[in-house]
mmCIF file of C-alpha atoms in Angstrom:
data_model
loop_
_atom_site.group_PDB
_atom_site.id
_atom_site.type_symbol
_atom_site.label_atom_id
_atom_site.label_comp_id
_atom_site.label_asym_id
_atom_site.label_seq_id
_atom_site.Cartn_x
_atom_site.Cartn_y
_atom_site.Cartn_z
ATOM 1 C CA MET A 549 106.010 74.032 121.256
ATOM 2 C CA GLU A 550 102.968 73.669 119.049
ATOM 3 C CA GLU A 551 99.698 72.991 120.841
ATOM 4 C CA LEU A 552 96.874 70.954 119.352
ATOM 5 C CA HIS A 553 93.367 72.334 119.682
ATOM 6 C CA LYS A 554 90.012 70.638 119.233
ATOM 7 C CA SER A 555 88.468 73.424 117.202
ATOM 8 C CA LEU A 556 89.314 76.520 115.235
ATOM 9 C CA GLU A 557 87.630 78.628 117.904
ATOM 10 C CA GLU A 558 89.770 77.049 120.616
ATOM 11 C CA GLU A 559 92.899 77.666 118.550
ATOM 12 C CA VAL A 560 92.083 81.347 118.003
ATOM 13 C CA GLU A 561 91.162 81.727 121.681
ATOM 14 C CA ALA A 562 94.583 80.334 122.662
ATOM 15 C CA VAL A 563 96.314 82.774 120.290
ATOM 16 C CA ALA A 564 94.290 85.695 121.663
ATOM 17 C CA LEU A 565 95.157 84.729 125.234
ATOM 18 C CA ARG A 566 98.862 84.439 124.332
ATOM 19 C CA ILE A 567 98.824 87.870 122.641
ATOM 20 C CA HIS A 568 97.014 89.379 125.609
ATOM 21 C CA THR A 569 99.662 87.910 127.928
ATOM 22 C CA LEU A 570 102.483 89.295 125.769
ATOM 23 C CA ILE A 571 100.928 92.782 125.621
ATOM 24 C CA VAL A 572 100.631 93.088 129.389
ATOM 25 C CA THR A 573 104.264 91.973 129.682
ATOM 26 C CA PRO A 574 106.599 94.973 129.514
ATOM 27 C CA GLY A 575 108.513 95.163 126.248
ATOM 28 C CA TYR A 576 105.847 93.888 123.841
ATOM 29 C CA ARG A 577 103.604 96.008 121.660
ATOM 30 C CA PHE A 578 100.922 95.134 119.115
ATOM 31 C CA LYS A 579 103.218 96.121 116.277
ATOM 32 C CA ASP A 580 105.655 93.400 117.415
ATOM 33 C CA ILE A 581 103.108 90.614 116.839
ATOM 34 C CA VAL A 582 101.940 89.003 113.614
ATOM 35 C CA VAL A 583 99.512 86.100 113.280
ATOM 36 C CA LEU A 584 99.641 84.086 110.077
ATOM 37 C CA THR A 585 97.003 81.583 109.013
ATOM 38 C CA PRO A 586 97.043 78.892 106.350
ATOM 39 C CA THR A 587 93.687 80.077 104.955
ATOM 40 C CA LEU A 588 92.363 83.483 105.895
ATOM 41 C CA ASP A 589 88.770 82.727 104.916
ATOM 42 C CA SER A 590 88.371 80.027 107.558
ATOM 43 C CA TYR A 591 89.928 82.137 110.341
ATOM 44 C CA GLU A 592 88.668 85.651 109.596
ATOM 45 C CA ASN A 593 85.348 85.599 111.479
ATOM 46 C CA GLN A 594 86.761 83.807 114.502
ATOM 47 C CA VAL A 595 89.753 86.129 114.763
ATOM 48 C CA SER A 596 87.587 89.249 114.563
ATOM 49 C CA SER A 597 85.105 87.976 117.126
ATOM 50 C CA ILE A 598 87.552 86.588 119.681
ATOM 51 C CA PHE A 599 90.129 89.353 119.326
ATOM 52 C CA ASN A 600 87.350 91.890 119.920
ATOM 53 C CA GLN A 601 86.334 90.000 123.065
ATOM 54 C CA TYR A 602 89.913 90.291 124.321
ATOM 55 C CA LYS A 603 90.034 93.933 123.197
ATOM 56 C CA LEU A 604 93.000 93.152 120.961
ATOM 57 C CA THR A 605 93.648 95.668 118.221
ATOM 58 C CA HIS A 606 93.942 93.781 114.968
ATOM 59 C CA PHE A 607 94.072 94.254 111.230
ATOM 60 C CA ILE A 608 93.148 91.541 108.755
ATOM 61 C CA ASP A 609 95.057 92.046 105.537
ATOM 62 C CA LYS A 610 92.575 90.593 103.100
ATOM 63 C CA LYS A 611 92.737 91.422 99.443
ATOM 64 C CA ASP A 612 89.460 91.386 97.556
ATOM 65 C CA GLY A 613 89.504 90.265 93.977
ATOM 66 C CA ILE A 614 89.071 92.878 91.289
ATOM 67 C CA THR A 615 85.704 91.428 90.297
ATOM 68 C CA THR A 616 84.175 92.566 93.603
ATOM 69 C CA HIS A 617 84.788 96.230 92.811
ATOM 70 C CA PRO A 618 81.487 97.980 91.913
ATOM 71 C CA LEU A 619 82.869 99.573 88.752
ATOM 72 C CA ILE A 620 84.122 96.216 87.478
ATOM 73 C CA GLN A 621 80.761 94.613 88.287
ATOM 74 C CA PHE A 622 79.028 97.427 86.411
ATOM 75 C CA LEU A 623 81.245 96.952 83.364
ATOM 76 C CA LEU A 624 81.024 93.161 83.395
ATOM 77 C CA SER A 625 77.240 93.261 83.731
ATOM 78 C CA SER A 626 77.092 95.694 80.791
ATOM 79 C CA LEU A 627 79.143 93.332 78.678
ATOM 80 C CA LEU A 628 76.922 90.403 79.685
ATOM 81 C CA VAL A 629 73.877 92.346 78.498
ATOM 82 C CA VAL A 630 75.565 92.920 75.141
ATOM 83 C CA GLN A 631 77.038 89.420 74.817
ATOM 84 C CA TYR A 632 73.764 87.663 75.618
ATOM 85 C CA ASN A 633 71.530 89.934 73.532
ATOM 86 C CA PHE A 634 69.693 91.710 76.368
ATOM 87 C CA ARG A 635 68.487 88.635 78.242
ATOM 88 C CA TYR A 636 66.191 89.491 81.116
ATOM 89 C CA GLU A 637 68.498 88.310 83.917
ATOM 90 C CA HIS A 638 71.502 90.212 82.564
ATOM 91 C CA VAL A 639 69.587 93.424 81.924
ATOM 92 C CA PHE A 640 68.195 93.582 85.444
ATOM 93 C CA TYR A 641 71.404 92.410 87.101
ATOM 94 C CA HIS A 642 73.013 95.375 85.380
ATOM 95 C CA LEU A 643 70.231 97.857 86.135
ATOM 96 C CA LYS A 644 70.209 96.883 89.803
ATOM 97 C CA SER A 645 73.886 97.781 90.180
ATOM 98 C CA ILE A 646 74.797 100.680 92.446
ATOM 99 C CA TYR A 647 75.207 103.075 89.520
ATOM 100 C CA TYR A 648 71.468 103.428 89.022
ATOM 101 C CA LYS A 649 69.861 105.444 91.777
ATOM 102 C CA ASP A 650 66.130 105.036 91.102
ATOM 103 C CA GLN A 651 65.623 101.409 92.095
ATOM 104 C CA GLU A 652 61.862 101.944 92.387
ATOM 105 C CA LEU A 653 61.738 102.862 88.703
ATOM 106 C CA ILE A 654 63.859 99.830 87.834
ATOM 107 C CA ASN A 655 61.552 97.551 89.855
ATOM 108 C CA ARG A 656 58.495 98.922 88.021
ATOM 109 C CA LEU A 657 60.280 98.476 84.675
ATOM 110 C CA GLU A 658 61.153 94.929 85.650
ATOM 111 C CA ASN A 659 57.510 94.172 86.452
ATOM 112 C CA PHE A 660 56.469 95.688 83.111
ATOM 113 C CA SER A 661 59.052 93.638 81.206
ATOM 114 C CA LEU A 662 57.932 90.440 82.934
ATOM 115 C CA GLN A 663 54.270 91.200 82.279
ATOM 116 C CA TYR A 664 54.827 91.834 78.570
ATOM 117 C CA GLY A 665 57.627 89.314 77.962
ATOM 118 C CA ILE A 666 60.281 91.912 77.149
ATOM 119 C CA LYS A 667 63.504 90.051 76.406
ATOM 120 C CA GLY A 668 66.155 90.222 73.768
ATOM 121 C CA TYR A 669 67.558 93.200 71.897
ATOM 122 C CA ASN A 670 64.706 93.333 69.402
ATOM 123 C CA THR A 671 61.986 93.811 72.025
ATOM 124 C CA TRP A 672 64.098 96.191 74.121
ATOM 125 C CA SER A 673 64.931 98.363 71.117
ATOM 126 C CA LYS A 674 61.332 98.629 69.829
ATOM 127 C CA GLU A 675 59.319 101.783 70.395
ATOM 128 C CA TRP A 676 57.171 101.400 73.516
ATOM 129 C CA ASP A 677 53.973 103.374 74.016
ATOM 130 C CA GLU A 678 54.455 103.619 77.734
ATOM 131 C CA TRP A 679 57.816 103.602 79.472
ATOM 132 C CA GLN A 680 59.591 104.900 76.346
ATOM 133 C CA LYS A 681 61.200 107.857 78.122
ATOM 134 C CA GLU A 682 62.314 105.771 81.125
ATOM 135 C CA LYS A 683 63.558 102.974 78.875
ATOM 136 C CA GLU A 684 65.608 105.417 76.791
ATOM 137 C CA THR A 685 67.098 107.000 79.909
ATOM 138 C CA LEU A 686 68.179 103.655 81.328
ATOM 139 C CA MET A 687 68.966 101.696 78.187
ATOM 140 C CA SER A 688 70.342 104.107 75.569
ATOM 141 C CA PRO A 689 73.974 103.711 76.738
ATOM 142 C CA LEU A 690 73.587 99.924 76.477
ATOM 143 C CA PHE A 691 72.012 100.214 73.011
ATOM 144 C CA LYS A 692 74.951 102.336 71.887
ATOM 145 C CA LEU A 693 77.443 99.841 73.375
ATOM 146 C CA TYR A 694 75.615 96.960 71.700
ATOM 147 C CA ASP A 695 75.695 98.693 68.306
ATOM 148 C CA GLN A 696 79.372 99.605 68.610
ATOM 149 C CA MET A 697 80.407 96.145 69.834
ATOM 150 C CA SER A 698 78.402 94.491 67.025
ATOM 151 C CA LYS A 699 80.275 96.542 64.438
ATOM 152 C CA ALA A 700 83.693 96.259 66.096
ATOM 153 C CA LYS A 701 85.995 93.780 64.386
ATOM 154 C CA THR A 702 89.267 94.425 66.203
ATOM 155 C CA VAL A 703 90.322 94.464 69.829
ATOM 156 C CA GLU A 704 91.151 98.134 69.414
ATOM 157 C CA SER A 705 87.654 99.023 68.201
ATOM 158 C CA LYS A 706 86.022 96.939 70.968
ATOM 159 C CA THR A 707 88.208 98.629 73.576
ATOM 160 C CA LYS A 708 87.293 102.021 72.156
ATOM 161 C CA ALA A 709 83.586 101.134 72.356
ATOM 162 C CA ILE A 710 83.962 100.140 76.020
ATOM 163 C CA TYR A 711 85.926 103.301 76.781
ATOM 164 C CA GLU A 712 83.266 105.488 75.173
ATOM 165 C CA TYR A 713 80.556 103.623 77.068
ATOM 166 C CA LEU A 714 82.291 104.320 80.372
ATOM 167 C CA GLU A 715 82.737 107.976 79.431
ATOM 168 C CA ASP A 716 78.991 108.341 78.825
#
């Protein structure tokens, strides 16, 4: 018989208590029990918290979307930089990804670019008196990708440009 509960927390608590009762009953094991929810997002935190309180071993089978993977975020941010002609927000979203280790350098470069109004491919690609070496180190792969994508006319040539960018 289905019970009605006043809150999500009360519902999860009732499930945890029922599982706990089944586990202490001879013949039931954790692997015999599955809990299904209509929407995992709304139940996930409550299940983890309450099941931990009851010391119930549990596994939440949640699939993350591909766009949350760091490599995909790196690639997408690179393509945003190219697509939007090196706009400030895209450049620094990309540079602040996990693939760049020296975040202090990136923060200083960001302050410099804000101070001097560095935005757009033309200002990023100009010769800088100071920061030239650091800029080249960080930005040369993006410049190369930008040049290759600008020249690419077919899907094949764009894919090749992306592949080469990832290889670098």
